[in-house]
Amino acid sequence: MPVDVVKTRLQMDGAGGVKLYEGTMDCATKMVKAEGPGALFKGLPPALVRQSTYGSMRYGFYGPIRDSLGVKPGTPKHEIPLWKKIVAGAGAGAVSSAAANPTDLVKVRLQTDGNMKGPDGEFLPKRYTGMVHAFTTIVKEEGILGLWKGVGPTCGRASALAAAELATYDEVKARFLQYGLFKEGFPCTVATAFVSGFVSTVASSPFDVVKSRVMGQPLNADGSGKLYDGMVDCFIKSSKAEGVMSLYNGFWPNFGRVVPRVCIVFIVMEQLKSSFG
């Protein structure tokens, strides 16, 4: 969780024209000094709810969507066309992330609450006291559809992440086994998951930055964003003001969060497959 909070703070850094952090360690150190160690666990409750829904749906939908594209159950992975793996991964990511968008929005709002500066250069006051308060406040002030603010970059990020992660895992593992670089087993799973995690981080980081900025930006009285009108506007403004590489803000904490998760997930999945078929 601390890695996720630091990642989000770095992604937001510079969005209002002012940069606060020089890197991952600087961000974590300043947060602890200014807000206490508990700041590294901001947004934990909605993050747990999100992971239990979005995470399970994403992996659960991949196989059925892939099979619906004409892949027969039991087909060796190296015989499945790569494009079908990519489409299945993107579809699974988009559907599950759209359903779980409210929890993602609340997580980002809690992680960035009180961290943005207003036109006067002063930090804006905190708006939320916790997950339930954030949910109810968003619904009251922005309407029920306010919970789906940022759903565009959320789906884009999830589609890129899932397509790259799941398709890369299937494809790389098949090639490792085909060329005899690994035998089926734990080392093969870890090596494949590491490659999959890196590729998915590279593919999804720009969408992840835009998602955080659209969701975490300060709001006008009518609930509209003060900085960005939406996903495309955020892409354009961020690139113009800070350069294209700003879309990779927080890359290393993001990488440090994704790769261990991917490794754990695929190790567990492979063990369950071997045990239960």
Coordinates of C-alpha atoms in Angstrom, one line a residue:
M1 CA 0.0 0.0 0.0
P2 CA 2.8 2.6 0.8
V3 CA 4.1 2.0 -2.7
D4 CA 0.7 2.7 -4.2
V5 CA 0.3 5.9 -2.2
V6 CA 3.7 7.2 -3.3
K7 CA 3.0 6.3 -6.9
T8 CA -0.2 8.3 -6.9
R9 CA 1.4 11.3 -5.2
L10 CA 4.2 11.3 -7.8
Q11 CA 1.7 11.0 -10.7
M12 CA -0.2 14.0 -9.3
D13 CA 3.0 16.0 -8.7
G14 CA 3.3 18.9 -11.1
A15 CA -0.4 18.7 -12.1
G16 CA -1.1 22.1 -10.6
G17 CA 2.1 23.7 -11.8
V18 CA 4.1 23.0 -8.7
K19 CA 6.4 20.0 -8.1
L20 CA 6.8 18.9 -4.5
Y21 CA 8.9 15.7 -4.9
E22 CA 12.2 14.8 -6.5
G23 CA 11.6 11.0 -6.6
T24 CA 10.3 8.0 -4.8
M25 CA 12.3 8.2 -1.6
D26 CA 11.9 12.0 -1.4
C27 CA 8.2 11.6 -1.7
A28 CA 7.9 8.9 1.0
T29 CA 10.2 10.8 3.4
K30 CA 8.4 14.1 3.0
M31 CA 5.0 12.4 3.5
V32 CA 6.1 10.7 6.7
K33 CA 7.6 13.9 8.0
A34 CA 4.6 16.1 7.2
E35 CA 1.7 13.7 7.7
G36 CA 3.0 10.9 9.8
P37 CA 3.6 7.2 8.9
G38 CA -0.2 6.7 8.5
A39 CA -0.1 8.8 5.4
L40 CA 1.5 5.8 3.6
F41 CA -1.7 3.8 4.1
K42 CA -4.2 6.4 2.9
G43 CA -6.9 4.9 0.8
L44 CA -6.4 1.4 2.2
P45 CA -10.1 0.4 2.7
P46 CA -11.2 1.3 -0.8
A47 CA -8.0 -0.3 -2.2
L48 CA -8.9 -3.6 -0.5
V49 CA -12.5 -3.4 -1.8
R50 CA -11.3 -2.6 -5.3
Q51 CA -8.7 -5.4 -5.4
S52 CA -11.2 -8.0 -4.2
T53 CA -13.6 -7.0 -7.0
Y54 CA -11.6 -5.6 -9.9
G55 CA -8.7 -8.0 -9.4
S56 CA -10.8 -11.2 -9.3
M57 CA -13.1 -10.2 -12.2
R58 CA -10.1 -9.3 -14.5
Y59 CA -8.5 -12.7 -14.2
G60 CA -11.9 -14.5 -14.1
F61 CA -13.1 -12.9 -17.4
Y62 CA -9.9 -13.5 -19.4
G63 CA -10.4 -17.2 -20.1
P64 CA -14.1 -17.0 -21.1
I65 CA -13.6 -14.0 -23.3
R66 CA -10.6 -15.6 -25.0
D67 CA -12.6 -18.8 -25.5
S68 CA -15.5 -16.8 -27.0
L69 CA -13.1 -15.7 -29.7
G70 CA -13.0 -19.2 -31.0
V71 CA -10.3 -20.7 -28.8
K72 CA -11.2 -24.3 -27.8
P73 CA -10.7 -25.2 -24.1
G74 CA -7.4 -27.1 -23.7
T75 CA -5.7 -25.5 -26.7
P76 CA -2.0 -25.2 -26.0
K77 CA -1.1 -21.5 -25.3
H78 CA 1.5 -21.4 -28.1
E79 CA -1.2 -22.2 -30.6
I80 CA -3.5 -19.4 -29.6
P81 CA -3.1 -16.3 -31.8
L82 CA -1.5 -13.4 -29.9
W83 CA -4.2 -11.0 -31.0
K84 CA -6.9 -13.1 -29.3
K85 CA -4.9 -13.0 -26.1
I86 CA -4.6 -9.2 -26.4
V87 CA -8.3 -8.7 -27.1
A88 CA -9.3 -11.0 -24.3
G89 CA -7.0 -9.2 -21.8
A90 CA -8.2 -5.8 -22.9
G91 CA -11.9 -6.8 -22.7
A92 CA -11.5 -8.3 -19.3
G93 CA -9.6 -5.2 -18.0
A94 CA -12.2 -2.7 -19.4
V95 CA -15.3 -4.5 -18.0
S96 CA -13.9 -5.1 -14.6
S97 CA -12.4 -1.7 -14.2
A98 CA -15.6 0.1 -15.2
A99 CA -17.5 -1.9 -12.6
A100 CA -15.0 -1.1 -9.9
N101 CA -14.4 2.6 -10.8
P102 CA -16.1 4.0 -7.7
T103 CA -13.6 2.3 -5.4
D104 CA -10.7 3.5 -7.5
L105 CA -12.0 7.0 -7.5
V106 CA -12.4 7.0 -3.7
K107 CA -8.9 5.5 -3.3
V108 CA -7.3 8.3 -5.4
R109 CA -9.3 11.0 -3.7
L110 CA -8.2 9.8 -0.2
Q111 CA -4.6 9.5 -1.3
T112 CA -4.4 13.0 -2.7
D113 CA -6.7 14.7 -0.2
G114 CA -5.1 17.9 1.1
N115 CA -2.2 17.5 -1.3
M116 CA -3.2 19.9 -4.0
K117 CA -2.5 23.7 -4.0
G118 CA -5.0 26.4 -4.9
P119 CA -4.5 29.5 -7.0
D120 CA -3.0 31.3 -3.9
G121 CA -0.3 28.7 -3.6
E122 CA -1.7 27.3 -0.3
F123 CA -2.7 23.7 0.2
L124 CA -6.4 23.1 -0.2
P125 CA -8.2 21.8 2.9
K126 CA -8.9 18.1 3.3
R127 CA -12.4 17.1 2.2
Y128 CA -12.9 13.6 3.4
T129 CA -12.6 11.7 6.8
G130 CA -12.7 8.2 5.4
M131 CA -14.0 5.8 2.7
V132 CA -17.7 6.0 3.6
H133 CA -17.6 9.8 4.0
A134 CA -15.9 10.1 0.6
F135 CA -18.5 7.9 -1.0
T136 CA -21.4 9.9 0.4
T137 CA -19.8 13.3 -0.2
I138 CA -19.1 12.5 -3.8
V139 CA -22.7 11.3 -4.4
K140 CA -24.1 14.4 -2.7
E141 CA -21.9 16.9 -4.4
E142 CA -21.4 15.3 -7.8
G143 CA -24.3 12.9 -8.2
I144 CA -24.2 9.1 -8.5
L145 CA -22.5 9.4 -11.8
G146 CA -19.7 11.3 -10.1
L147 CA -18.5 7.9 -8.8
W148 CA -17.6 7.1 -12.5
K149 CA -15.5 10.2 -13.0
G150 CA -12.3 9.2 -14.8
V151 CA -13.8 6.0 -16.1
G152 CA -12.3 6.7 -19.5
P153 CA -8.6 6.6 -18.4
T154 CA -9.5 3.9 -15.9
C155 CA -10.7 1.6 -18.6
G156 CA -7.8 2.6 -20.9
R157 CA -5.3 1.9 -18.1
A158 CA -7.0 -1.4 -17.2
S159 CA -7.2 -2.5 -20.9
A160 CA -3.6 -1.7 -21.5
L161 CA -2.5 -3.4 -18.2
A162 CA -4.6 -6.5 -18.6
A163 CA -3.9 -6.9 -22.3
A164 CA -0.1 -6.6 -21.8
E165 CA 0.0 -8.6 -18.6
L166 CA -2.2 -11.5 -19.6
A167 CA -1.2 -11.7 -23.2
T168 CA 2.5 -11.3 -22.4
Y169 CA 2.3 -14.0 -19.7
D170 CA 0.7 -16.5 -22.1
E171 CA 3.0 -15.7 -25.0
V172 CA 6.3 -15.5 -23.1
K173 CA 5.6 -18.6 -21.1
A174 CA 4.8 -20.5 -24.3
R175 CA 8.1 -19.3 -25.9
F176 CA 10.1 -20.1 -22.8
L177 CA 8.8 -23.7 -22.9
Q178 CA 9.0 -24.0 -26.7
Y179 CA 12.7 -23.0 -26.9
G180 CA 13.7 -24.9 -23.8
L181 CA 14.7 -21.9 -21.8
F182 CA 12.7 -23.2 -18.8
K183 CA 10.8 -26.3 -17.8
E184 CA 7.3 -26.1 -16.5
G185 CA 7.5 -25.1 -12.8
F186 CA 8.1 -22.4 -10.3
P187 CA 11.2 -20.7 -12.0
C188 CA 9.4 -20.5 -15.3
T189 CA 6.3 -18.9 -13.6
V190 CA 8.4 -16.3 -11.8
A191 CA 10.5 -15.4 -14.9
T192 CA 7.4 -15.1 -17.0
A193 CA 5.5 -13.1 -14.5
F194 CA 8.5 -10.7 -14.1
V195 CA 8.5 -10.0 -17.9
S196 CA 4.7 -9.7 -17.9
G197 CA 4.8 -7.2 -15.1
F198 CA 7.4 -5.0 -16.7
V199 CA 5.7 -4.9 -20.1
S200 CA 2.3 -4.1 -18.5
T201 CA 3.8 -1.3 -16.4
V202 CA 5.3 0.3 -19.5
A203 CA 2.0 0.0 -21.4
S204 CA -0.3 1.2 -18.7
S205 CA 1.7 4.0 -17.0
P206 CA 0.5 6.9 -19.2
F207 CA -3.2 5.9 -18.6
D208 CA -2.5 5.5 -14.9
V209 CA -1.0 9.0 -14.6
V210 CA -4.0 10.5 -16.4
K211 CA -6.4 8.5 -14.3
S212 CA -4.9 9.8 -11.1
R213 CA -4.8 13.4 -12.3
V214 CA -8.4 13.4 -13.6
M215 CA -9.7 11.7 -10.4
G216 CA -7.6 13.6 -7.9
Q217 CA -7.8 17.2 -9.4
P218 CA -9.5 20.0 -7.4
L219 CA -13.1 20.6 -8.3
N220 CA -15.3 23.6 -9.1
A221 CA -18.5 24.2 -7.2
D222 CA -20.5 22.3 -9.9
G223 CA -18.3 19.2 -9.5
S224 CA -16.3 19.8 -12.7
G225 CA -12.5 19.6 -12.7
K226 CA -10.5 22.7 -12.3
L227 CA -7.5 21.4 -14.3
Y228 CA -8.7 19.0 -16.9
D229 CA -11.9 18.4 -18.9
G230 CA -11.3 14.7 -19.3
M231 CA -8.8 12.1 -20.4
V232 CA -7.7 13.6 -23.8
D233 CA -7.4 17.1 -22.3
C234 CA -5.3 15.7 -19.5
F235 CA -3.0 13.9 -22.0
I236 CA -2.5 17.0 -24.0
K237 CA -2.0 19.5 -21.1
S238 CA 0.3 17.2 -19.2
S239 CA 2.5 16.6 -22.3
K240 CA 2.6 20.3 -23.3
A241 CA 3.3 21.6 -19.8
E242 CA 5.7 19.0 -18.4
G243 CA 6.8 16.9 -21.4
V244 CA 5.8 13.5 -22.7
M245 CA 7.8 11.8 -20.0
S246 CA 5.5 13.3 -17.3
L247 CA 3.1 10.5 -18.4
Y248 CA 5.6 8.1 -16.7
N249 CA 5.7 9.9 -13.4
G250 CA 5.8 7.4 -10.6
F251 CA 7.0 4.6 -13.0
W252 CA 9.3 2.9 -10.5
P253 CA 6.9 2.7 -7.6
N254 CA 4.3 1.5 -10.1
F255 CA 6.7 -1.1 -11.3
G256 CA 7.5 -2.1 -7.7
R257 CA 3.8 -2.5 -7.1
V258 CA 2.8 -4.4 -10.2
V259 CA 5.6 -6.9 -10.6
P260 CA 5.3 -8.5 -7.1
R261 CA 1.5 -8.6 -7.5
V262 CA 1.8 -10.3 -10.9
C263 CA 4.3 -12.8 -9.6
I264 CA 2.1 -13.7 -6.7
V265 CA -1.1 -14.0 -8.7
F266 CA 0.4 -16.2 -11.4
I267 CA 2.2 -18.4 -8.9
V268 CA -1.1 -19.0 -7.1
M269 CA -3.0 -19.5 -10.3
E270 CA -0.5 -22.0 -11.6
Q271 CA -0.6 -23.9 -8.3
L272 CA -4.5 -24.0 -8.4
K273 CA -4.4 -25.2 -12.0
S274 CA -2.0 -28.0 -11.2
S275 CA -4.0 -29.0 -8.1
F276 CA -7.6 -28.7 -9.4
G277 CA -7.1 -28.7 -13.2

